[in-house]
């Protein structure tokens, strides 16, 4: 794990000059030993905090160039795929919420596709839904809010308060009835409005947990810096929805992005920050356990997954 950056420096780096590179130390697994590792949860230490990446679901998708190659030629897209030893026409999608245990609070970032997926992943981390103190919604696409309620409408995280960006909530609840995304938010998220705190860029969720604007994927999409004991980790949410194409070419448009130009600009800005600072990241759709680093490669970037040596 890196990292000799303060939270102020990290926040400044998003909008100002790039950081000077710092010497990184390994992202450490939370535990060691010979016990079998759970399938759906992986723990890392960030200072005094324990961070769990939670695999809440996975699925294969076709039509990958249509999703991640807006503005790319067929030749260029196929070339990037070949360079990375992956097919150009299909991809495996991962849905990876993150749990941050500060010792005094358990903070869950996003809830997956459905209640079953997130509760199973939490169980592998040794946590039950009633223990969650805070649920942070990085944005309100269905694969991030789907686990807030069960099929019968029961609230999954009954004891939690909720945090999200004000402009994100306002966007989705302002859509007309009959809009699928808006209706989903009104059904799952709006009933929790009285327990919800709305934050802006630079807002604090808890000690050492800071929201950072990365708009474009949705109008209020946020990423979150975790900091403890001089170490940092950025939860990048849906800044990049695949571990190859949006890194290699941040300017290529992603079909899921609401404002594609703004999303591309946010992607390049944050990836530049991560590459310069050597701050590790967890990305919601990265291959599980979704943690890694960003390095510059030509005019773009490359996602470098954590190695087996860092997982314990």
mmCIF file of C-alpha atoms in Angstrom:
data_model
loop_
_atom_site.group_PDB
_atom_site.id
_atom_site.type_symbol
_atom_site.label_atom_id
_atom_site.label_comp_id
_atom_site.label_asym_id
_atom_site.label_seq_id
_atom_site.Cartn_x
_atom_site.Cartn_y
_atom_site.Cartn_z
ATOM 1 C CA UNK A 1 0.000 0.000 0.000
ATOM 2 C CA UNK A 2 1.369 3.477 -0.581
ATOM 3 C CA UNK A 3 1.494 5.981 0.619
ATOM 4 C CA UNK A 4 2.800 9.197 1.908
ATOM 5 C CA UNK A 5 -0.180 11.284 0.814
ATOM 6 C CA UNK A 6 -2.467 13.260 3.042
ATOM 7 C CA UNK A 7 -6.194 13.408 2.366
ATOM 8 C CA UNK A 8 -5.820 17.078 1.494
ATOM 9 C CA UNK A 9 -3.115 16.266 -1.036
ATOM 10 C CA UNK A 10 -5.225 13.532 -2.572
ATOM 11 C CA UNK A 11 -8.258 15.767 -2.885
ATOM 12 C CA UNK A 12 -6.148 18.560 -4.328
ATOM 13 C CA UNK A 13 -4.588 16.193 -6.812
ATOM 14 C CA UNK A 14 -7.923 15.529 -8.478
ATOM 15 C CA UNK A 15 -8.216 19.097 -9.656
ATOM 16 C CA UNK A 16 -4.661 20.410 -9.539
ATOM 17 C CA UNK A 17 -1.190 19.309 -10.604
ATOM 18 C CA UNK A 18 -0.348 15.613 -10.513
ATOM 19 C CA UNK A 19 1.249 14.196 -7.417
ATOM 20 C CA UNK A 20 4.905 13.367 -7.299
ATOM 21 C CA UNK A 21 5.261 9.593 -7.304
ATOM 22 C CA UNK A 22 5.904 8.091 -3.897
ATOM 23 C CA UNK A 23 7.475 4.810 -2.880
ATOM 24 C CA UNK A 24 4.811 2.150 -2.415
ATOM 25 C CA UNK A 25 4.723 -0.566 0.185
ATOM 26 C CA UNK A 26 2.551 -3.654 -0.384
ATOM 27 C CA UNK A 27 -1.198 -3.671 -0.021
ATOM 28 C CA UNK A 28 -1.397 -6.161 2.829
ATOM 29 C CA UNK A 29 -3.939 -8.885 3.303
ATOM 30 C CA UNK A 30 -5.737 -8.772 6.621
ATOM 31 C CA UNK A 31 -4.786 -12.297 7.634
ATOM 32 C CA UNK A 32 -2.389 -15.121 6.927
ATOM 33 C CA UNK A 33 -2.330 -18.841 7.534
ATOM 34 C CA UNK A 34 -3.456 -22.039 5.905
ATOM 35 C CA UNK A 35 -7.226 -21.683 6.376
ATOM 36 C CA UNK A 36 -9.233 -21.854 3.113
ATOM 37 C CA UNK A 37 -10.067 -18.412 1.783
ATOM 38 C CA UNK A 38 -13.745 -17.493 1.299
ATOM 39 C CA UNK A 39 -14.945 -17.348 -2.271
ATOM 40 C CA UNK A 40 -16.866 -14.078 -2.071
ATOM 41 C CA UNK A 41 -14.853 -11.906 0.337
ATOM 42 C CA UNK A 42 -11.244 -10.784 0.516
ATOM 43 C CA UNK A 43 -9.827 -8.577 3.264
ATOM 44 C CA UNK A 44 -7.023 -6.019 3.102
ATOM 45 C CA UNK A 45 -5.571 -3.687 5.720
ATOM 46 C CA UNK A 46 -5.497 0.069 5.177
ATOM 47 C CA UNK A 47 -3.778 1.410 8.254
ATOM 48 C CA UNK A 48 -6.029 0.513 11.163
ATOM 49 C CA UNK A 49 -9.021 -0.179 8.908
ATOM 50 C CA UNK A 50 -10.001 -3.517 7.425
ATOM 51 C CA UNK A 51 -11.355 -3.324 3.890
ATOM 52 C CA UNK A 52 -13.319 -6.240 2.436
ATOM 53 C CA UNK A 53 -13.971 -6.563 -1.285
ATOM 54 C CA UNK A 54 -17.233 -8.476 -1.674
ATOM 55 C CA UNK A 55 -18.126 -10.427 -4.799
ATOM 56 C CA UNK A 56 -21.897 -10.003 -4.963
ATOM 57 C CA UNK A 57 -22.350 -11.377 -8.477
ATOM 58 C CA UNK A 58 -20.799 -12.007 -11.874
ATOM 59 C CA UNK A 59 -22.116 -12.481 -15.396
ATOM 60 C CA UNK A 60 -20.849 -12.709 -18.977
ATOM 61 C CA UNK A 61 -21.805 -10.146 -21.627
ATOM 62 C CA UNK A 62 -21.447 -10.067 -25.388
ATOM 63 C CA UNK A 63 -21.149 -6.990 -27.584
ATOM 64 C CA UNK A 64 -18.127 -5.675 -25.729
ATOM 65 C CA UNK A 65 -17.070 -3.167 -28.375
ATOM 66 C CA UNK A 66 -20.545 -1.645 -28.393
ATOM 67 C CA UNK A 67 -20.232 -1.197 -24.623
ATOM 68 C CA UNK A 68 -16.631 -0.004 -24.222
ATOM 69 C CA UNK A 69 -15.506 1.067 -27.687
ATOM 70 C CA UNK A 70 -17.460 4.192 -28.508
ATOM 71 C CA UNK A 71 -15.272 6.119 -30.952
ATOM 72 C CA UNK A 72 -12.837 3.234 -31.494
ATOM 73 C CA UNK A 73 -12.187 1.603 -34.842
ATOM 74 C CA UNK A 74 -12.689 -2.144 -35.091
ATOM 75 C CA UNK A 75 -8.966 -2.555 -35.673
ATOM 76 C CA UNK A 76 -7.955 -0.459 -32.662
ATOM 77 C CA UNK A 77 -10.395 -2.210 -30.341
ATOM 78 C CA UNK A 78 -9.321 -5.673 -31.480
ATOM 79 C CA UNK A 79 -5.696 -4.611 -31.092
ATOM 80 C CA UNK A 80 -6.145 -3.635 -27.444
ATOM 81 C CA UNK A 81 -7.944 -6.907 -26.774
ATOM 82 C CA UNK A 82 -5.154 -8.922 -28.404
ATOM 83 C CA UNK A 83 -2.446 -7.052 -26.499
ATOM 84 C CA UNK A 84 -4.174 -8.050 -23.272
ATOM 85 C CA UNK A 85 -4.952 -11.670 -24.240
ATOM 86 C CA UNK A 86 -8.721 -11.246 -24.071
ATOM 87 C CA UNK A 87 -11.457 -11.681 -26.697
ATOM 88 C CA UNK A 88 -12.850 -8.524 -28.313
ATOM 89 C CA UNK A 89 -16.460 -9.688 -28.289
ATOM 90 C CA UNK A 90 -17.241 -10.969 -24.775
ATOM 91 C CA UNK A 91 -16.399 -10.011 -21.201
ATOM 92 C CA UNK A 92 -17.037 -11.212 -17.682
ATOM 93 C CA UNK A 93 -18.666 -8.585 -15.476
ATOM 94 C CA UNK A 94 -18.059 -8.508 -11.728
ATOM 95 C CA UNK A 95 -20.140 -6.688 -9.111
ATOM 96 C CA UNK A 96 -17.999 -5.891 -6.097
ATOM 97 C CA UNK A 97 -19.280 -3.773 -3.204
ATOM 98 C CA UNK A 98 -16.723 -2.816 -0.555
ATOM 99 C CA UNK A 99 -16.999 -2.983 3.229
ATOM 100 C CA UNK A 100 -14.786 -0.684 5.299
ATOM 101 C CA UNK A 101 -14.535 -1.613 8.975
ATOM 102 C CA UNK A 102 -13.049 1.306 10.902
ATOM 103 C CA UNK A 103 -13.271 -0.495 14.216
ATOM 104 C CA UNK A 104 -16.159 1.695 15.331
ATOM 105 C CA UNK A 105 -18.301 1.593 12.171
ATOM 106 C CA UNK A 106 -18.958 -0.841 9.354
ATOM 107 C CA UNK A 107 -19.435 1.164 6.156
ATOM 108 C CA UNK A 108 -20.760 -0.609 3.050
ATOM 109 C CA UNK A 109 -20.187 0.948 -0.364
ATOM 110 C CA UNK A 110 -22.966 -0.136 -2.752
ATOM 111 C CA UNK A 111 -25.199 -3.176 -2.419
ATOM 112 C CA UNK A 112 -24.909 -5.275 -5.571
ATOM 113 C CA UNK A 113 -27.600 -6.644 -7.835
ATOM 114 C CA UNK A 114 -29.847 -8.135 -5.165
ATOM 115 C CA UNK A 115 -30.103 -8.823 -1.454
ATOM 116 C CA UNK A 116 -29.072 -12.458 -1.804
ATOM 117 C CA UNK A 117 -25.757 -11.645 -3.443
ATOM 118 C CA UNK A 118 -24.638 -9.011 -0.960
ATOM 119 C CA UNK A 119 -25.757 -10.916 2.135
ATOM 120 C CA UNK A 120 -23.882 -14.027 0.950
ATOM 121 C CA UNK A 121 -20.718 -12.010 0.347
ATOM 122 C CA UNK A 122 -21.030 -10.313 3.732
ATOM 123 C CA UNK A 123 -21.467 -13.712 5.359
ATOM 124 C CA UNK A 124 -18.134 -14.795 3.879
ATOM 125 C CA UNK A 125 -16.645 -11.725 5.560
ATOM 126 C CA UNK A 126 -18.250 -12.737 8.862
ATOM 127 C CA UNK A 127 -20.789 -9.911 8.843
ATOM 128 C CA UNK A 128 -24.595 -9.916 8.945
ATOM 129 C CA UNK A 129 -26.661 -7.082 7.405
ATOM 130 C CA UNK A 130 -27.830 -5.859 10.822
ATOM 131 C CA UNK A 131 -24.220 -4.949 11.664
ATOM 132 C CA UNK A 132 -23.906 -2.425 8.835
ATOM 133 C CA UNK A 133 -23.842 1.122 10.240
ATOM 134 C CA UNK A 134 -23.594 3.119 7.003
ATOM 135 C CA UNK A 135 -24.503 2.347 3.390
ATOM 136 C CA UNK A 136 -22.832 4.643 0.860
ATOM 137 C CA UNK A 137 -24.328 4.704 -2.629
ATOM 138 C CA UNK A 138 -21.656 5.786 -5.102
ATOM 139 C CA UNK A 139 -24.463 6.209 -7.623
ATOM 140 C CA UNK A 140 -27.898 4.736 -8.249
ATOM 141 C CA UNK A 141 -27.683 2.299 -11.122
ATOM 142 C CA UNK A 142 -29.577 -0.908 -10.438
ATOM 143 C CA UNK A 143 -26.469 -3.018 -9.883
ATOM 144 C CA UNK A 144 -25.495 -0.727 -7.007
ATOM 145 C CA UNK A 145 -28.845 -0.300 -5.247
ATOM 146 C CA UNK A 146 -30.336 -3.729 -6.004
ATOM 147 C CA UNK A 147 -29.379 -5.202 -2.637
ATOM 148 C CA UNK A 148 -31.077 -2.511 -0.562
ATOM 149 C CA UNK A 149 -34.305 -4.498 -0.391
ATOM 150 C CA UNK A 150 -35.298 -8.154 -0.647
ATOM 151 C CA UNK A 151 -37.802 -9.480 -3.177
ATOM 152 C CA UNK A 152 -40.586 -9.002 -0.630
ATOM 153 C CA UNK A 153 -39.611 -5.362 -0.094
ATOM 154 C CA UNK A 154 -37.947 -5.897 3.285
ATOM 155 C CA UNK A 155 -35.088 -3.484 3.967
ATOM 156 C CA UNK A 156 -31.771 -5.352 3.956
ATOM 157 C CA UNK A 157 -29.787 -2.949 6.145
ATOM 158 C CA UNK A 158 -32.359 -2.008 8.739
ATOM 159 C CA UNK A 159 -29.925 -0.400 11.183
ATOM 160 C CA UNK A 160 -27.937 1.642 8.675
ATOM 161 C CA UNK A 161 -27.926 5.279 7.753
ATOM 162 C CA UNK A 162 -27.358 6.136 4.103
ATOM 163 C CA UNK A 163 -25.031 8.511 2.269
ATOM 164 C CA UNK A 164 -25.057 9.631 -1.360
ATOM 165 C CA UNK A 165 -24.487 12.716 -3.494
ATOM 166 C CA UNK A 166 -27.357 15.196 -3.464
ATOM 167 C CA UNK A 167 -27.251 15.691 -7.233
ATOM 168 C CA UNK A 168 -27.421 11.920 -7.772
ATOM 169 C CA UNK A 169 -30.546 11.535 -5.664
ATOM 170 C CA UNK A 170 -32.156 14.606 -7.216
ATOM 171 C CA UNK A 171 -31.501 13.325 -10.734
ATOM 172 C CA UNK A 172 -33.101 9.918 -10.277
ATOM 173 C CA UNK A 173 -36.052 11.017 -8.177
ATOM 174 C CA UNK A 174 -36.723 13.817 -10.657
ATOM 175 C CA UNK A 175 -37.264 11.443 -13.572
ATOM 176 C CA UNK A 176 -40.884 10.920 -14.636
ATOM 177 C CA UNK A 177 -42.867 7.909 -13.517
ATOM 178 C CA UNK A 178 -42.470 5.074 -15.967
ATOM 179 C CA UNK A 179 -38.734 5.646 -16.270
ATOM 180 C CA UNK A 180 -37.219 2.344 -15.133
ATOM 181 C CA UNK A 181 -34.248 3.827 -13.316
ATOM 182 C CA UNK A 182 -36.292 6.497 -11.602
ATOM 183 C CA UNK A 183 -38.985 4.038 -10.551
ATOM 184 C CA UNK A 184 -36.353 1.702 -9.116
ATOM 185 C CA UNK A 185 -34.811 4.487 -7.044
ATOM 186 C CA UNK A 186 -38.196 5.647 -5.802
ATOM 187 C CA UNK A 187 -39.022 2.082 -4.742
ATOM 188 C CA UNK A 188 -35.723 1.141 -3.083
ATOM 189 C CA UNK A 189 -33.929 4.345 -2.117
ATOM 190 C CA UNK A 190 -36.580 6.991 -1.477
ATOM 191 C CA UNK A 191 -38.123 5.106 1.489
ATOM 192 C CA UNK A 192 -34.771 5.597 3.252
ATOM 193 C CA UNK A 193 -34.648 9.358 2.593
ATOM 194 C CA UNK A 194 -35.192 10.247 6.253
ATOM 195 C CA UNK A 195 -32.076 8.243 7.135
ATOM 196 C CA UNK A 196 -30.017 9.713 4.305
ATOM 197 C CA UNK A 197 -27.195 12.250 4.396
ATOM 198 C CA UNK A 198 -26.382 14.089 1.180
ATOM 199 C CA UNK A 199 -22.790 15.084 0.513
ATOM 200 C CA UNK A 200 -20.886 17.136 -2.029
ATOM 201 C CA UNK A 201 -17.356 16.905 -3.419
ATOM 202 C CA UNK A 202 -14.954 16.709 -0.466
ATOM 203 C CA UNK A 203 -17.679 15.681 1.972
ATOM 204 C CA UNK A 204 -16.851 13.339 4.833
ATOM 205 C CA UNK A 205 -18.710 10.079 5.431
ATOM 206 C CA UNK A 206 -16.725 9.194 8.552
ATOM 207 C CA UNK A 207 -13.229 9.808 9.845
ATOM 208 C CA UNK A 208 -10.862 8.938 7.017
ATOM 209 C CA UNK A 209 -13.606 8.457 4.403
ATOM 210 C CA UNK A 210 -13.964 11.308 1.907
ATOM 211 C CA UNK A 211 -16.149 11.672 -1.176
ATOM 212 C CA UNK A 212 -14.657 12.964 -4.423
ATOM 213 C CA UNK A 213 -16.658 14.052 -7.459
ATOM 214 C CA UNK A 214 -16.185 11.920 -10.577
ATOM 215 C CA UNK A 215 -19.299 12.909 -12.499
ATOM 216 C CA UNK A 216 -20.274 11.600 -15.917
ATOM 217 C CA UNK A 217 -21.083 7.934 -15.458
ATOM 218 C CA UNK A 218 -24.134 9.361 -13.719
ATOM 219 C CA UNK A 219 -24.806 12.998 -12.781
ATOM 220 C CA UNK A 220 -23.694 12.489 -9.174
ATOM 221 C CA UNK A 221 -21.217 9.602 -9.441
ATOM 222 C CA UNK A 222 -18.654 9.760 -6.613
ATOM 223 C CA UNK A 223 -15.441 7.948 -5.739
ATOM 224 C CA UNK A 224 -14.240 7.616 -2.145
ATOM 225 C CA UNK A 225 -10.802 7.969 -0.581
ATOM 226 C CA UNK A 226 -10.129 5.750 2.427
ATOM 227 C CA UNK A 227 -7.298 6.888 4.702
ATOM 228 C CA UNK A 228 -5.938 5.420 7.926
ATOM 229 C CA UNK A 229 -2.521 5.336 9.524
ATOM 230 C CA UNK A 230 -0.890 7.178 6.641
ATOM 231 C CA UNK A 231 -2.194 4.698 4.047
ATOM 232 C CA UNK A 232 -4.784 5.327 1.369
ATOM 233 C CA UNK A 233 -7.075 3.426 -0.970
ATOM 234 C CA UNK A 234 -9.463 4.863 -3.556
ATOM 235 C CA UNK A 235 -12.815 3.186 -4.194
ATOM 236 C CA UNK A 236 -13.376 4.079 -7.844
ATOM 237 C CA UNK A 237 -16.927 2.707 -8.218
ATOM 238 C CA UNK A 238 -17.837 2.842 -11.954
ATOM 239 C CA UNK A 239 -15.138 5.243 -13.061
ATOM 240 C CA UNK A 240 -13.982 2.400 -15.346
ATOM 241 C CA UNK A 241 -16.302 -0.535 -15.997
ATOM 242 C CA UNK A 242 -13.711 -2.928 -17.421
ATOM 243 C CA UNK A 243 -10.124 -3.622 -16.434
ATOM 244 C CA UNK A 244 -8.667 -3.135 -19.924
ATOM 245 C CA UNK A 245 -10.489 -0.907 -22.402
ATOM 246 C CA UNK A 246 -11.326 2.221 -20.324
ATOM 247 C CA UNK A 247 -7.784 2.190 -18.915
ATOM 248 C CA UNK A 248 -6.024 1.810 -22.255
ATOM 249 C CA UNK A 249 -8.207 4.482 -23.867
ATOM 250 C CA UNK A 250 -10.042 6.689 -21.340
ATOM 251 C CA UNK A 251 -11.402 8.683 -24.270
ATOM 252 C CA UNK A 252 -13.312 5.701 -25.672
ATOM 253 C CA UNK A 253 -16.914 6.098 -24.672
ATOM 254 C CA UNK A 254 -18.751 3.606 -22.484
ATOM 255 C CA UNK A 255 -22.399 3.007 -23.309
ATOM 256 C CA UNK A 256 -23.404 2.958 -19.631
ATOM 257 C CA UNK A 257 -22.173 6.535 -19.082
ATOM 258 C CA UNK A 258 -24.855 9.226 -18.918
ATOM 259 C CA UNK A 259 -22.594 12.111 -19.987
ATOM 260 C CA UNK A 260 -19.927 10.370 -22.019
ATOM 261 C CA UNK A 261 -17.594 13.345 -22.427
ATOM 262 C CA UNK A 262 -17.715 14.157 -18.712
ATOM 263 C CA UNK A 263 -17.178 10.496 -17.836
ATOM 264 C CA UNK A 264 -14.112 10.281 -20.080
ATOM 265 C CA UNK A 265 -12.693 13.448 -18.536
ATOM 266 C CA UNK A 266 -13.285 12.149 -14.998
ATOM 267 C CA UNK A 267 -11.737 8.815 -15.933
ATOM 268 C CA UNK A 268 -8.552 10.344 -17.273
ATOM 269 C CA UNK A 269 -8.243 12.793 -14.384
ATOM 270 C CA UNK A 270 -8.615 10.183 -11.646
ATOM 271 C CA UNK A 271 -6.509 7.531 -13.392
ATOM 272 C CA UNK A 272 -3.769 10.134 -13.835
ATOM 273 C CA UNK A 273 -3.948 10.869 -10.116
ATOM 274 C CA UNK A 274 -3.741 7.188 -9.214
ATOM 275 C CA UNK A 275 -0.829 6.523 -11.557
ATOM 276 C CA UNK A 276 1.152 9.500 -10.290
ATOM 277 C CA UNK A 277 0.458 8.899 -6.604
ATOM 278 C CA UNK A 278 0.624 5.076 -6.658
ATOM 279 C CA UNK A 279 -2.481 4.993 -4.475
ATOM 280 C CA UNK A 280 -4.167 1.574 -4.825
ATOM 281 C CA UNK A 281 -7.769 1.263 -5.943
ATOM 282 C CA UNK A 282 -10.739 -1.052 -5.738
ATOM 283 C CA UNK A 283 -12.989 -0.855 -8.789
ATOM 284 C CA UNK A 284 -16.552 -2.130 -8.650
ATOM 285 C CA UNK A 285 -16.309 -4.032 -11.939
ATOM 286 C CA UNK A 286 -12.672 -5.126 -11.816
ATOM 287 C CA UNK A 287 -11.935 -8.878 -11.716
ATOM 288 C CA UNK A 288 -12.306 -10.073 -8.137
ATOM 289 C CA UNK A 289 -10.852 -9.166 -5.669
ATOM 290 C CA UNK A 290 -11.019 -5.926 -7.655
ATOM 291 C CA UNK A 291 -7.955 -4.325 -6.020
ATOM 292 C CA UNK A 292 -4.903 -3.066 -7.831
ATOM 293 C CA UNK A 293 -2.823 -0.159 -9.015
ATOM 294 C CA UNK A 294 -2.786 2.083 -12.085
ATOM 295 C CA UNK A 295 0.283 2.616 -14.234
ATOM 296 C CA UNK A 296 0.754 4.849 -17.237
ATOM 297 C CA UNK A 297 1.149 3.125 -20.581
ATOM 298 C CA UNK A 298 1.625 5.315 -23.643
ATOM 299 C CA UNK A 299 -1.217 7.805 -23.854
ATOM 300 C CA UNK A 300 -3.365 5.638 -21.591
ATOM 301 C CA UNK A 301 -3.106 3.459 -18.514
ATOM 302 C CA UNK A 302 -3.021 -0.142 -17.341
ATOM 303 C CA UNK A 303 -4.747 -1.767 -14.362
ATOM 304 C CA UNK A 304 -2.248 -3.839 -12.367
ATOM 305 C CA UNK A 305 -4.099 -6.326 -10.124
ATOM 306 C CA UNK A 306 -2.812 -7.050 -6.647
ATOM 307 C CA UNK A 307 -0.577 -10.100 -6.775
ATOM 308 C CA UNK A 308 -1.041 -13.322 -4.865
ATOM 309 C CA UNK A 309 1.803 -12.165 -2.582
ATOM 310 C CA UNK A 310 -0.402 -9.344 -1.310
ATOM 311 C CA UNK A 311 -3.455 -11.489 -0.598
ATOM 312 C CA UNK A 312 -2.197 -13.728 2.178
#
